[in-house]
Every structure is written in structure tokens, then in C-alpha cells.
PDB file of C-alpha atoms in Angstrom:
ATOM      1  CA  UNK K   1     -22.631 193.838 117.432  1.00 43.00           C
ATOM      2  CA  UNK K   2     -23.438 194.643 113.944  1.00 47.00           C
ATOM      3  CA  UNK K   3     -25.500 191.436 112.021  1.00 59.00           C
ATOM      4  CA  UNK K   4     -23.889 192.380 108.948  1.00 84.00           C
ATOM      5  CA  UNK K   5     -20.762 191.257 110.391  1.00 95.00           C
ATOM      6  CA  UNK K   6     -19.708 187.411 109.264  1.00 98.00           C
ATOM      7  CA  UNK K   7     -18.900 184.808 111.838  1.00 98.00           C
ATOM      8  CA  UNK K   8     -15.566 183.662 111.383  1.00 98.00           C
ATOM      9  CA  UNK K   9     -13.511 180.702 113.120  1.00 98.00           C
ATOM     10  CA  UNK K  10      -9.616 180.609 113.278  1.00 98.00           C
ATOM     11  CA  UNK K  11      -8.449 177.287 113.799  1.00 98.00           C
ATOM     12  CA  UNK K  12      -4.876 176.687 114.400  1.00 97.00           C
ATOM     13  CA  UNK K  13      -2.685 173.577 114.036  1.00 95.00           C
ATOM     14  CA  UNK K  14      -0.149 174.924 116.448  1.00 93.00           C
ATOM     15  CA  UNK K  15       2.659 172.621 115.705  1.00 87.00           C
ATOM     16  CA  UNK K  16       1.933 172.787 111.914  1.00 88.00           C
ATOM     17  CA  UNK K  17       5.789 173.573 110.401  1.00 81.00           C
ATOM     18  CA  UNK K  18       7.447 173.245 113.351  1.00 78.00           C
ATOM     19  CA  UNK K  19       5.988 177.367 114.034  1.00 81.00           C
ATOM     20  CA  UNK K  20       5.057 178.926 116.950  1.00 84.00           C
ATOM     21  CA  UNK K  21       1.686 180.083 117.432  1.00 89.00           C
ATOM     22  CA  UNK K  22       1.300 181.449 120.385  1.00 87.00           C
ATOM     23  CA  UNK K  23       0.960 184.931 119.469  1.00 93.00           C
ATOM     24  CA  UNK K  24      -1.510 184.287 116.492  1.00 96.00           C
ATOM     25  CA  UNK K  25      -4.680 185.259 118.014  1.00 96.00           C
ATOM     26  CA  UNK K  26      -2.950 188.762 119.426  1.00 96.00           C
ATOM     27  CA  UNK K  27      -1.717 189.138 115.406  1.00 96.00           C
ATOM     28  CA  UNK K  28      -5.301 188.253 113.730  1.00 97.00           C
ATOM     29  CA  UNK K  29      -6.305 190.755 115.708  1.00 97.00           C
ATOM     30  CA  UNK K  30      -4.265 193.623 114.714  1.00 97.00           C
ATOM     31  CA  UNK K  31      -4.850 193.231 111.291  1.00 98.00           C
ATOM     32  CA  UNK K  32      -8.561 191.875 111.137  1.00 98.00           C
ATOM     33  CA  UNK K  33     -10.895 194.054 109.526  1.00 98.00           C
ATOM     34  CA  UNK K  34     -13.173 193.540 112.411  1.00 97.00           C
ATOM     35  CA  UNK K  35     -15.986 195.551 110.395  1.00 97.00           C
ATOM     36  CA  UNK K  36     -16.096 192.775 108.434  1.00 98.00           C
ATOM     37  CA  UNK K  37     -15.816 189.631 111.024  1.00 98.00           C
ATOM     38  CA  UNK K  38     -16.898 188.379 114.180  1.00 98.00           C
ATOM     39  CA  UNK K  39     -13.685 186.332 115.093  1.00 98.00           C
ATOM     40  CA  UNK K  40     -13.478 183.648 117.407  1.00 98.00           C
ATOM     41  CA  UNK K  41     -10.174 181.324 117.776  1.00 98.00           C
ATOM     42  CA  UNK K  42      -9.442 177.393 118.608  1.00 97.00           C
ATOM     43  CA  UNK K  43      -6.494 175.623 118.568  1.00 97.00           C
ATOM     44  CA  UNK K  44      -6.518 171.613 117.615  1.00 96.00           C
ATOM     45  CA  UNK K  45      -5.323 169.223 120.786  1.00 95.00           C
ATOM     46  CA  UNK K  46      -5.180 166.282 118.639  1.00 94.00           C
ATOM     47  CA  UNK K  47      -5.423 164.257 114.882  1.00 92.00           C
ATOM     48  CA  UNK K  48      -8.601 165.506 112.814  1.00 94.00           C
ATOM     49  CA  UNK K  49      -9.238 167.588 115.838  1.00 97.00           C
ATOM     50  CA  UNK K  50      -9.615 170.623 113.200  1.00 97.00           C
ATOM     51  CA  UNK K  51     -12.315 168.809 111.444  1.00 98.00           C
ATOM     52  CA  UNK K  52     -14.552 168.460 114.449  1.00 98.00           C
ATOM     53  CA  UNK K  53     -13.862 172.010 115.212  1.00 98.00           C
ATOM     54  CA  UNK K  54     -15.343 172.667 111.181  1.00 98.00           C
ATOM     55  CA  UNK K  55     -18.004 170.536 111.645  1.00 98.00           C
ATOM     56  CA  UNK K  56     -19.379 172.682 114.684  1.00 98.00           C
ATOM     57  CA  UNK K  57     -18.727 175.783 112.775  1.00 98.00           C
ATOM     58  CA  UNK K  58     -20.660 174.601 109.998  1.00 98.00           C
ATOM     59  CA  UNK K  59     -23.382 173.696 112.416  1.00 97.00           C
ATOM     60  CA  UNK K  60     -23.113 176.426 114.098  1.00 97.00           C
ATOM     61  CA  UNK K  61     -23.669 179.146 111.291  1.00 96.00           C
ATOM     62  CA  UNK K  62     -20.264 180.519 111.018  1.00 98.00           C
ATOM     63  CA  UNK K  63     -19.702 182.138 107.412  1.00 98.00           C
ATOM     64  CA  UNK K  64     -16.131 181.348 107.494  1.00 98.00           C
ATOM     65  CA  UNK K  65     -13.604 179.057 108.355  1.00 98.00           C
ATOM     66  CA  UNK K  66     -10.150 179.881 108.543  1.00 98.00           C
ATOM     67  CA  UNK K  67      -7.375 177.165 108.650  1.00 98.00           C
ATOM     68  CA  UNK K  68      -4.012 178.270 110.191  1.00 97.00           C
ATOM     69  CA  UNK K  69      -1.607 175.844 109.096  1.00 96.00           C
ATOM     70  CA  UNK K  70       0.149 173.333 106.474  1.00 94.00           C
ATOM     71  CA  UNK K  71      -2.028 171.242 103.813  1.00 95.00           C
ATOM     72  CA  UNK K  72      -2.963 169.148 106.254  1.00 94.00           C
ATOM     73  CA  UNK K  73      -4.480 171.576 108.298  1.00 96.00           C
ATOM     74  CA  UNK K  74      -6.513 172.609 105.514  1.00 98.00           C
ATOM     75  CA  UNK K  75      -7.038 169.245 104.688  1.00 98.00           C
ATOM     76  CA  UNK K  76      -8.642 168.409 107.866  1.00 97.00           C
ATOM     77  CA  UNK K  77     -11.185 171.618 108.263  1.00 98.00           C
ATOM     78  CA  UNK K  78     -12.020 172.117 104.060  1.00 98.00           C
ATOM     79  CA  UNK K  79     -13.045 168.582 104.406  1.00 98.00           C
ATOM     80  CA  UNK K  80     -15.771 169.030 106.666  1.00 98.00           C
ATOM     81  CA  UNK K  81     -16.835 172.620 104.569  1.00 98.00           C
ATOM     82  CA  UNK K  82     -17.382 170.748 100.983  1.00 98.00           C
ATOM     83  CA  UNK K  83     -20.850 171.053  99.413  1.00 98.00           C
ATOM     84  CA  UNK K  84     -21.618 173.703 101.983  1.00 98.00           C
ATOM     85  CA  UNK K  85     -21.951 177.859 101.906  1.00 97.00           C
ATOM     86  CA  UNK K  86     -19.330 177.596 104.638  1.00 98.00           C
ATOM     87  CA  UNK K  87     -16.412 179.674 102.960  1.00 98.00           C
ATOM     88  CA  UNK K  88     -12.558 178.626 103.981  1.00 98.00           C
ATOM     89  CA  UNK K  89      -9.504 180.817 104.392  1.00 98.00           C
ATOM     90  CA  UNK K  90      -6.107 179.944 105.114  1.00 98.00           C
ATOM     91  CA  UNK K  91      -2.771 181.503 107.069  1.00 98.00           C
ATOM     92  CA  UNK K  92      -0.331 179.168 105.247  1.00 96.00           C
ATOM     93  CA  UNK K  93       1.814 177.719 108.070  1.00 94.00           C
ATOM     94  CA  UNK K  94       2.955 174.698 107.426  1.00 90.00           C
ATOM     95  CA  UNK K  95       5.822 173.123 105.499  1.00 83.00           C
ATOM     96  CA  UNK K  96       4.537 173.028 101.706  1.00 86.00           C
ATOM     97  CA  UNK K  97       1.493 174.944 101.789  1.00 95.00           C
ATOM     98  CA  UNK K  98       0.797 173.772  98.841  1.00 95.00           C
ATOM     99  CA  UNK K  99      -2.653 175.408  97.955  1.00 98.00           C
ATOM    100  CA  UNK K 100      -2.203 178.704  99.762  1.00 98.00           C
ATOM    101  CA  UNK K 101       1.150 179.153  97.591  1.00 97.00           C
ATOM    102  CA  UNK K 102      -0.925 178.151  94.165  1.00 97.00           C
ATOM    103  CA  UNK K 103      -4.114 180.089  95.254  1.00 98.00           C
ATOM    104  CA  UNK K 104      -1.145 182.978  95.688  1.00 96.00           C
ATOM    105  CA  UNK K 105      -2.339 183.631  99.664  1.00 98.00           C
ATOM    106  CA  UNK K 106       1.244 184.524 100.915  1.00 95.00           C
ATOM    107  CA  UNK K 107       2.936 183.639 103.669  1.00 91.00           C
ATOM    108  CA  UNK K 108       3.088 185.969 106.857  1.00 92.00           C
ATOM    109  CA  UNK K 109       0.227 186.456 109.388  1.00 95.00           C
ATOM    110  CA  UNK K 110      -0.207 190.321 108.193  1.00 97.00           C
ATOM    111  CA  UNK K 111       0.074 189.534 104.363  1.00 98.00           C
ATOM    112  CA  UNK K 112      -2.362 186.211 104.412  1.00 98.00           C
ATOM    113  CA  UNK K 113      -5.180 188.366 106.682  1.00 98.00           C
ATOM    114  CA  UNK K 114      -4.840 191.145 103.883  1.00 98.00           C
ATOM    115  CA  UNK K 115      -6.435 188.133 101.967  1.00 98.00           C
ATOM    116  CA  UNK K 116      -8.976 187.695 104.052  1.00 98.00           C
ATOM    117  CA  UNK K 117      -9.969 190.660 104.588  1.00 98.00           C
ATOM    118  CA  UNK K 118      -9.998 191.250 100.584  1.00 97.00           C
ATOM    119  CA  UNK K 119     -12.732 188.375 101.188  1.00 98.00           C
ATOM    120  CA  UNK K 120     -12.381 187.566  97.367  1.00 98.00           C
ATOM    121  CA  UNK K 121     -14.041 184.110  97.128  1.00 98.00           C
ATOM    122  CA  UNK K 122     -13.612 181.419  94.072  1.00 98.00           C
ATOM    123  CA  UNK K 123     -14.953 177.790  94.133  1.00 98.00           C
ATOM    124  CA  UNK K 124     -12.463 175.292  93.758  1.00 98.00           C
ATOM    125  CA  UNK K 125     -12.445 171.477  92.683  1.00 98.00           C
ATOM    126  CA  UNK K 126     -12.217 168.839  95.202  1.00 98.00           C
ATOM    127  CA  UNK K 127     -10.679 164.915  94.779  1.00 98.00           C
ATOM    128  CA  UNK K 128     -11.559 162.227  96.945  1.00 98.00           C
ATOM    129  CA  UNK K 129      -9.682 158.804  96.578  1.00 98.00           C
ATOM    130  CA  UNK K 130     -11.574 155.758  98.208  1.00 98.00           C
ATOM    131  CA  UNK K 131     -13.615 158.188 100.523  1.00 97.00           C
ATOM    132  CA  UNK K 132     -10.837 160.614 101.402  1.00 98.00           C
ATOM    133  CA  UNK K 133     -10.775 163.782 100.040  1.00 98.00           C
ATOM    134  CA  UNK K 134      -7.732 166.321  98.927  1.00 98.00           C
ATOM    135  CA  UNK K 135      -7.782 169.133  97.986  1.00 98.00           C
ATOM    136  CA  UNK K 136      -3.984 170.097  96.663  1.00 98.00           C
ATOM    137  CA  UNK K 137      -2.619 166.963  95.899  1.00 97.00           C
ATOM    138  CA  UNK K 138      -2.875 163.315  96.895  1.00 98.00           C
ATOM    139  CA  UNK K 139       0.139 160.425  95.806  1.00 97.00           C
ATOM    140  CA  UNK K 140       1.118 156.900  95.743  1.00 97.00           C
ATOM    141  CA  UNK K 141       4.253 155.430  95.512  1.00 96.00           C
ATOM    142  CA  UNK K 142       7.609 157.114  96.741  1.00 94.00           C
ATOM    143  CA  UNK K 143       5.632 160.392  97.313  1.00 89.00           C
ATOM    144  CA  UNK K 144       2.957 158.410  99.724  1.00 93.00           C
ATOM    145  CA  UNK K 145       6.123 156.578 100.939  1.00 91.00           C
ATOM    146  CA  UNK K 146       8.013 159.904 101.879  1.00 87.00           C
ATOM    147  CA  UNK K 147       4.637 161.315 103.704  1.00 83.00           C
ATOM    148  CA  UNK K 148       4.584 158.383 105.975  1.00 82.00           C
ATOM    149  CA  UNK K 149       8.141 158.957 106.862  1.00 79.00           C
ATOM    150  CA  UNK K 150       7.965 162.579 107.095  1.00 76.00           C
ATOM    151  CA  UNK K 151       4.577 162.711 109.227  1.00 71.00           C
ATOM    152  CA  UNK K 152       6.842 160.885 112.025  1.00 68.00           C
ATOM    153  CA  UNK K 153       9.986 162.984 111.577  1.00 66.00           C
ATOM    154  CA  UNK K 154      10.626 166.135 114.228  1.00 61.00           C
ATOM    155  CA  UNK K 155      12.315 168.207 111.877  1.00 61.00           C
ATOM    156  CA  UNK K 156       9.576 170.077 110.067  1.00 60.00           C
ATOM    157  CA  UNK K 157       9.999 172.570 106.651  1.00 59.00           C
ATOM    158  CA  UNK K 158      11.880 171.828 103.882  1.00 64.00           C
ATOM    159  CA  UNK K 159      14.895 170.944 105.055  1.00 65.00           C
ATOM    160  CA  UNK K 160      13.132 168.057 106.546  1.00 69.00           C
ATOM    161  CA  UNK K 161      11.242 167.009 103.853  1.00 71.00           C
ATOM    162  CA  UNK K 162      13.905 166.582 101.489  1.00 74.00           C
ATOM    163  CA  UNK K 163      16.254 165.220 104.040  1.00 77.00           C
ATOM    164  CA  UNK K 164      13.441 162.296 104.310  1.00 78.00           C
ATOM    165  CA  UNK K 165      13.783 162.022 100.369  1.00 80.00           C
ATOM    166  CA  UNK K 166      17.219 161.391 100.004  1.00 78.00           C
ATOM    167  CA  UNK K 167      17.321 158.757 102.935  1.00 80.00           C
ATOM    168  CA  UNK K 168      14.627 156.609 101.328  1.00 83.00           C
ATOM    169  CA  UNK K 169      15.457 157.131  97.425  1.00 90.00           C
ATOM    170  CA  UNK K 170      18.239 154.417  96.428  1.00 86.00           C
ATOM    171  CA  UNK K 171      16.504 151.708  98.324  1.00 89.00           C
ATOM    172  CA  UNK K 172      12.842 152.869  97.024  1.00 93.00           C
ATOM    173  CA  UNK K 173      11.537 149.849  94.195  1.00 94.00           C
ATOM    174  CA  UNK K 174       9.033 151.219  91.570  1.00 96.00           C
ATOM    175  CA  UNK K 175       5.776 148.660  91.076  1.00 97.00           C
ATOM    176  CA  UNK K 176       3.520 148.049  88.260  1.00 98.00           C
ATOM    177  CA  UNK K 177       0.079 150.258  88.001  1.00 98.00           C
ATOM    178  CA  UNK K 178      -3.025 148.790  85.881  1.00 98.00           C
ATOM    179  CA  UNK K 179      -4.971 152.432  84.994  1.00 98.00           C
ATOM    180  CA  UNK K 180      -8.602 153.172  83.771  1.00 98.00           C
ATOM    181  CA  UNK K 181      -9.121 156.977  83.041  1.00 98.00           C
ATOM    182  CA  UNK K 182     -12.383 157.897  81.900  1.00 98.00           C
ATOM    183  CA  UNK K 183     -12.920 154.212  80.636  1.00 98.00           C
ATOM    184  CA  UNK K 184      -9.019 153.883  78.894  1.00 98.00           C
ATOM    185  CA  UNK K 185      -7.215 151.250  79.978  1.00 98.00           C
ATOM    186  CA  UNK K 186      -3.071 151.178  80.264  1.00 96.00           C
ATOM    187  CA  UNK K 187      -0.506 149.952  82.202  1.00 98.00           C
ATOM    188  CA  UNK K 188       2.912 151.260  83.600  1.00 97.00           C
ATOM    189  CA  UNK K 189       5.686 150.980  85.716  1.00 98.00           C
ATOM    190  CA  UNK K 190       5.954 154.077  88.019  1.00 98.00           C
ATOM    191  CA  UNK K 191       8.095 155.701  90.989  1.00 97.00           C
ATOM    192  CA  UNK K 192       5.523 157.142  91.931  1.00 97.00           C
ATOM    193  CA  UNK K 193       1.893 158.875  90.955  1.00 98.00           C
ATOM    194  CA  UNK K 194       0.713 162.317  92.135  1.00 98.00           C
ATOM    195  CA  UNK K 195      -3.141 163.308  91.356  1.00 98.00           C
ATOM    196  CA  UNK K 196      -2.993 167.027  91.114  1.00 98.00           C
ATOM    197  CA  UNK K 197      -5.869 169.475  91.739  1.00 98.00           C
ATOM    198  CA  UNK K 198      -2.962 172.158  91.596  1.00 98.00           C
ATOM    199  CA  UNK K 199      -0.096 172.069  90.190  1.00 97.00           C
ATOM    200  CA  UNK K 200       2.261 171.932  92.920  1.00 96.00           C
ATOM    201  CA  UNK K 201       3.380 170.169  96.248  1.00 93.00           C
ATOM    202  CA  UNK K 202       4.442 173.075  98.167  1.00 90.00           C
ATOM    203  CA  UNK K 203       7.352 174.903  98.081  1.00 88.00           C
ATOM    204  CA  UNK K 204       7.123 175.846  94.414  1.00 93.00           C
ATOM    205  CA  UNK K 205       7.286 172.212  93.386  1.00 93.00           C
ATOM    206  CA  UNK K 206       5.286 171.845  90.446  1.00 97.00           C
ATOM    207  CA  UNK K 207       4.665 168.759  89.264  1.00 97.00           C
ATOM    208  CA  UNK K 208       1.948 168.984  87.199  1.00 97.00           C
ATOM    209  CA  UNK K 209       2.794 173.297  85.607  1.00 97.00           C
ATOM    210  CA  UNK K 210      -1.164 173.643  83.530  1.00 97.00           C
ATOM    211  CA  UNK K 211      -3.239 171.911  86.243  1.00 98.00           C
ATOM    212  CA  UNK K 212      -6.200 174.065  87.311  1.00 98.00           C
ATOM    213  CA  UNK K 213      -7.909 173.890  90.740  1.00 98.00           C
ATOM    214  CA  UNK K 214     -11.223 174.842  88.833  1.00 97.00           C
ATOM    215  CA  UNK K 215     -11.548 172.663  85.753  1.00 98.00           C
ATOM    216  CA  UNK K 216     -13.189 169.424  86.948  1.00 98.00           C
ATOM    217  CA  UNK K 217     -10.662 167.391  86.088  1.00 98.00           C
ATOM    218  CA  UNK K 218      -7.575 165.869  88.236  1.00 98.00           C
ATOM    219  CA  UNK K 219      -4.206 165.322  86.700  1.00 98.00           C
ATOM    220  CA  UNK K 220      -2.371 161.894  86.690  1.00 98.00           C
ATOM    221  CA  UNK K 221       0.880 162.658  87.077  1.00 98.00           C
ATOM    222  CA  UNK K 222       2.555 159.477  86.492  1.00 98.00           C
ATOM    223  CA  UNK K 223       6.559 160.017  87.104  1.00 97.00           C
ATOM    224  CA  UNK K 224       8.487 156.831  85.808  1.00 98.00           C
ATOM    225  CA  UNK K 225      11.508 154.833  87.067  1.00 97.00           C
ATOM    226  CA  UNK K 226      14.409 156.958  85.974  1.00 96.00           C
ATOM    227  CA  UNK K 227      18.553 156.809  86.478  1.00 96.00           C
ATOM    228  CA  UNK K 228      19.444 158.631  90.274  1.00 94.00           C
ATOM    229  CA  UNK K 229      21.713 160.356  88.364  1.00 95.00           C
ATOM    230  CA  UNK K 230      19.277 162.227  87.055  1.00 96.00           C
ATOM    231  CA  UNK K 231      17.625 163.219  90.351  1.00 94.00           C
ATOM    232  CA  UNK K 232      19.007 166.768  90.251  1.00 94.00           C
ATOM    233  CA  UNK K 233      17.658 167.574  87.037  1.00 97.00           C
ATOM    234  CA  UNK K 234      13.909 166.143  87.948  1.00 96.00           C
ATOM    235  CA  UNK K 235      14.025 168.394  90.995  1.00 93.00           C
ATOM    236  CA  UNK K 236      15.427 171.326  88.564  1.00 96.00           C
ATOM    237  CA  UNK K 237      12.057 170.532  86.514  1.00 97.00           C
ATOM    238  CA  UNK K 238       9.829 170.562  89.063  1.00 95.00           C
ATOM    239  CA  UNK K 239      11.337 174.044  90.580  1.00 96.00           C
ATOM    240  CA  UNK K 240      11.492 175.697  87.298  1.00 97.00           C
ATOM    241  CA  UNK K 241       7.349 174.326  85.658  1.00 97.00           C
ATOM    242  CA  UNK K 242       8.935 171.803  83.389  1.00 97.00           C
ATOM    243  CA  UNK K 243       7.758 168.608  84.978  1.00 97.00           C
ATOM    244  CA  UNK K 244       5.457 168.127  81.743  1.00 96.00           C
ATOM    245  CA  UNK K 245       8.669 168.901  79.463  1.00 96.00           C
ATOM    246  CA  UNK K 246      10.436 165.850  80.741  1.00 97.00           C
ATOM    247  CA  UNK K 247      10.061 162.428  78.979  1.00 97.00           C
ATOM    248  CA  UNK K 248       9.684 160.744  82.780  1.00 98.00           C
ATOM    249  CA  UNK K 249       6.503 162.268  83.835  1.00 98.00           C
ATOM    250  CA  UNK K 250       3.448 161.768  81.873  1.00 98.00           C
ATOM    251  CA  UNK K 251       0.608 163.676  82.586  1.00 98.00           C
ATOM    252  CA  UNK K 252      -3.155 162.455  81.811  1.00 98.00           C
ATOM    253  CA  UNK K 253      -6.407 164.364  82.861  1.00 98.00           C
ATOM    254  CA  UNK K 254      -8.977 162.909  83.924  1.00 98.00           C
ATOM    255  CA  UNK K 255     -12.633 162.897  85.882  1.00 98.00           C
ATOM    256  CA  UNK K 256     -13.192 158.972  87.037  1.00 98.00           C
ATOM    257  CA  UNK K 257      -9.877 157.255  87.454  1.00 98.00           C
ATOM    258  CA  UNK K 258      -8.901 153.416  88.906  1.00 98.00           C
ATOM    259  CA  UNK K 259      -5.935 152.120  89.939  1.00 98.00           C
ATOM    260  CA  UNK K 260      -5.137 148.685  90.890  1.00 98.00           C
ATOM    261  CA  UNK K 261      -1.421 147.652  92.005  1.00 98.00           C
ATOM    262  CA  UNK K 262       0.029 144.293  93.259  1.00 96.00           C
ATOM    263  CA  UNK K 263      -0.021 144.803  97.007  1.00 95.00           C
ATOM    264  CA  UNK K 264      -1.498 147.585  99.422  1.00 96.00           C
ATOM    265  CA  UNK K 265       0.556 150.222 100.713  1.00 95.00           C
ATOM    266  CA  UNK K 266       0.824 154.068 101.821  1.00 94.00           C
ATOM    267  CA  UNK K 267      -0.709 156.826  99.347  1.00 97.00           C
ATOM    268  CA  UNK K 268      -1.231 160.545 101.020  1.00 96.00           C
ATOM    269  CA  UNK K 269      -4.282 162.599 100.642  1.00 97.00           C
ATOM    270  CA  UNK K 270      -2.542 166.471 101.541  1.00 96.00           C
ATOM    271  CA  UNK K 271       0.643 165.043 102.685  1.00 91.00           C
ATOM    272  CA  UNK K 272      -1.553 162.826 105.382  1.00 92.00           C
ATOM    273  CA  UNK K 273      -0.266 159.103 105.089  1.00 94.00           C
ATOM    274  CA  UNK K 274      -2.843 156.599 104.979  1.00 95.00           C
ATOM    275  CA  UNK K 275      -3.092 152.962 104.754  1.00 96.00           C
ATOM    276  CA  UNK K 276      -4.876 151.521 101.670  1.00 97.00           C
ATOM    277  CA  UNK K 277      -5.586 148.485  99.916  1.00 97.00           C
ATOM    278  CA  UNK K 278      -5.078 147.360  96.095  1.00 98.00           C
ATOM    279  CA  UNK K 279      -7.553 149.422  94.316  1.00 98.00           C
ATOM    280  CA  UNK K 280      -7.712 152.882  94.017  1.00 98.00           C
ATOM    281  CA  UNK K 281     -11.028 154.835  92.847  1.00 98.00           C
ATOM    282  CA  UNK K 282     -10.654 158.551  92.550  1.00 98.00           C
ATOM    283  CA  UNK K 283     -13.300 161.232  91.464  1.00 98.00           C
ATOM    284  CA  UNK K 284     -13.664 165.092  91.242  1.00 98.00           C
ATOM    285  CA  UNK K 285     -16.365 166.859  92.807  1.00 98.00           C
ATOM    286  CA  UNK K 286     -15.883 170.634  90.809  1.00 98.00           C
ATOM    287  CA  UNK K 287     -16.386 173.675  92.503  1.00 98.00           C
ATOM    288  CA  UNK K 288     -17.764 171.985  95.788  1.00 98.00           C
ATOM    289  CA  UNK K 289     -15.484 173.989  98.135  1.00 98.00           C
ATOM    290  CA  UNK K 290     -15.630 177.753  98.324  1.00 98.00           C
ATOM    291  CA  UNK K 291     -12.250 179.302  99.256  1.00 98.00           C
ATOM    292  CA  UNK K 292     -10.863 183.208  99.760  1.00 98.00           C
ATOM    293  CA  UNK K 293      -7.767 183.771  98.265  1.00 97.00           C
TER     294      UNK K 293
END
């Protein structure tokens, strides 16, 4: 075995999008450059599984780690890889796969190791809200509210996901959000509030069109209460990168941000629902996670 060769880890989520895996390892191996890479391969048995599997790659002196999976896959091993020389990939199988889609890694097992084996590495920002980080895009309000529901649904994709939206939307109430970005204070009433490292959910969603996954900032994206009427023509902004156009959405950048709202409820970190209380702190750490794409 050749020393210049890097260690690389494939761990697969293998009921990430409702896909079958099964034959992932006998792919990866087809198209690996295995010049390059020394590949070894674990599936996750179990919730934040992945991370522990990271955590021993780090430890173990793999080079790379490659999530195969959704956002929360990637969630769950890039995690345990910030502030270290660890590098991640990702195989974008999931539902949204939102990163992979705005780091342009495409979709397909031959196309996504083409990536890999380009081994073209940038450093990316990370956000962590009260301890958790993200990495793509983390939310409170409907969008947390909609990640709870989803995470328990069986029908994966996005079919599922916006079958999820439209049962929860006319009974969903909007609150009242006390902000301090970078020391400026304001308050407003909101549906919901996305903090975007990217611009995007998944799918092409892009709530947030200029944000940049490399310029130490997070973006607010603060969608207010609007008329269901109008739901079809928010989704038609968000599909076609003219969330900021719309006089709903407001959009403020920021480094240190605090939110405090009336009760404590779901947010998401990556589409992962989580429990959380009143006050919200959230901070970038720039380019503390190095990433192929």
C-alpha cells in the first residue's frame, strides 16, 4: 500500500431519503480513484451514530471523511471534523441536500465521486446556535416546526416535505422575536426565521439568493406573517432567487446574533429538530470546516 495514498471513511446514513444503499460500497468502488484513497466503509445503526463514527476517524488519522446522505448526515459527521485537518466529502442522498446542491456536488453516486476524486478542497463557515452547530441552514418558527414533523414522517423527498407544509400551514400562529445583531436591537413579528450559511434549503429553495458559505457572516432571514393566498408566489420566490426581492422576507447579516421569544419551542440545526428554550445565541466560526466540492 502506497503512504501517499489518503485514508478515507465512507459513512452512510442508509435510510437517508428514503434510498437504498445497499449497493453503495460495490459503486464507490467502481469509480474511486483508488490511487488516490485508502477507502474503508460504515454504515450508521442509530441517531448521531455518524458522529461517533467521525470522531474515530479523526482520531484515527483518516484524511477524509465522506458523508453519504441528506443534511443531516452531514450534519452529524462535519460536526465532529470542525477546527480539524480532517477534510469532508459528501454523496448527497438525502431529501434537500442542501449544501451538496449549493457547493454544486451533484447528485448520483458516479457524478458526486468525480468530486471527490477532483479532491478540490475550500474552507467553509460554520454556525452554531446554543452549542449546536449547522452548517447549511438552521430555523425557528414554522420551518423548525415543519422539521419536527417531517423527521417523524415515513414518506421521505420532496413530496414529503411539502406534503408536511401544507398540513401544518393554516393552523401555524406567527410569535414575536426581540433581535440583537452585532449589538442592534429590533423587534418583529415573524412566521418563521432561517439563519443561512448558504443560500438554500435543499431542493433549489433559496431563501436567502447572495448568502456565502465563506464570508463569516450568517444571514437572518426573517420571513414575516403574510396572506396564504400568497403562498404560491413565496414558494415561486424562493424557486426562482427572489426571496430578497419580496417585501416579506428581510434579510440581515450578521456575526453575533440573540434571539429571545415568549415561550420555548422547536428550531432545526440541518433539518434536525431540537428542543430549545427562550433565548437563542448564535455565532460563526469562518472557515473552520474544510470541505471537497
Amino acid at each position: 500500500m502506497s503512504k501517499m495514498r489518503k485514508k478515507l471513511l465512507f459513512i452512510i446514513n442508509p435510510i437517508s431519503g428514503g434510498k437504498n444503499k445497499r449497493n453503495f460500497e460495490q459503486q464507490a468502488k467502481h469509480y474511486l480513484n483508488h490511487e488516490l484513497f485508502d477507502a474503508q466503509y460504515r454504515f450508521t445503526e442509530r441517531p448521531n451514530h455518524g458522529a461517533e463514527l467521525a470522531e474515530e476517524a479523526v482520531n484515527g488519522n483518516y484524511d477524509v471523511v465522506v458523508a453519504v446522505g441528506g443534511d443531516g448526515t452531514v450534519n452529524e459527521i462535519a460536526k465532529a471534523l470542525v477546527n480539524t485537518s480532517v477534510v469532508l466529502g459528501i454523496v448527497p442522498e438525502g431529501s434537500g441536500n442542501g449544501l451538496a446542491t449549493f457547493l454544486e456536488i451533484p447528485s448520483g453516486v458516479k457524478e458526486a465521486i468525480a468530486i471527490l476524486n477532483r479532491f478540490q478542497i475550500k474552507a467553509i463557515d460554520s454556525g452554531v446556535l446554543n452549542g449546536h452547530s449547522f452548517f447549511n441552514m438552521a430555523g425557528i418558527g414554522f420551518d423548525a416546526v415543519i422539521s419536527n414533523r417531517f423527521d417523524k414522517e415515513s414518506i421521505r423527498g420532496p413530496y414529503g416535505y411539502m406534503k408536511t407544509v401544507f398540513s401544518e400551514i393554516t393552523s401555524y400562529k406567527s410569535q414575536v422575536y426581540d433581535f440583537i445583531i452585532d449589538g442592534k436591537k429590533f423587534k418583529r413579528e415573524a412566521f418563521m426565521i432561517s439563519l443561512a450559511n448558504s443560500s438554500q434549503y435543499g431542493n433549489n429553495a433559496h431563501v436567502s439568493p447572495k448568502a456565502s458559505v465563506s464570508d463569516g457572516l450568517l444571514d437572518v432571514c426573517i420571513v414575516k406573517p403574510f396572506p396564504l393566498y400568497l403562498f404560491p408566489k413565496m414558494l415561486f420566490h424562493l424557486f426562482n432567487k427572489t426571496a430578497d426581492k419580496s417585501e416579506y422576507i428581510d434579510i440581515i447579516r450578521g456575526k453575533e446574533i440573540f434571539i429571545k421569544r415568549a415561550v420555548e419551542g422547536d428550531v432545526h440545526v440541518d433539518g434536525q429538530p431540537i428542543l430549545l428554550g427562550k433565548d437563542l445565541e448564535i455565532t460563526v466560526h469562518p472557515k473552520s470546516l474544510q470541505v471537497i466540492y
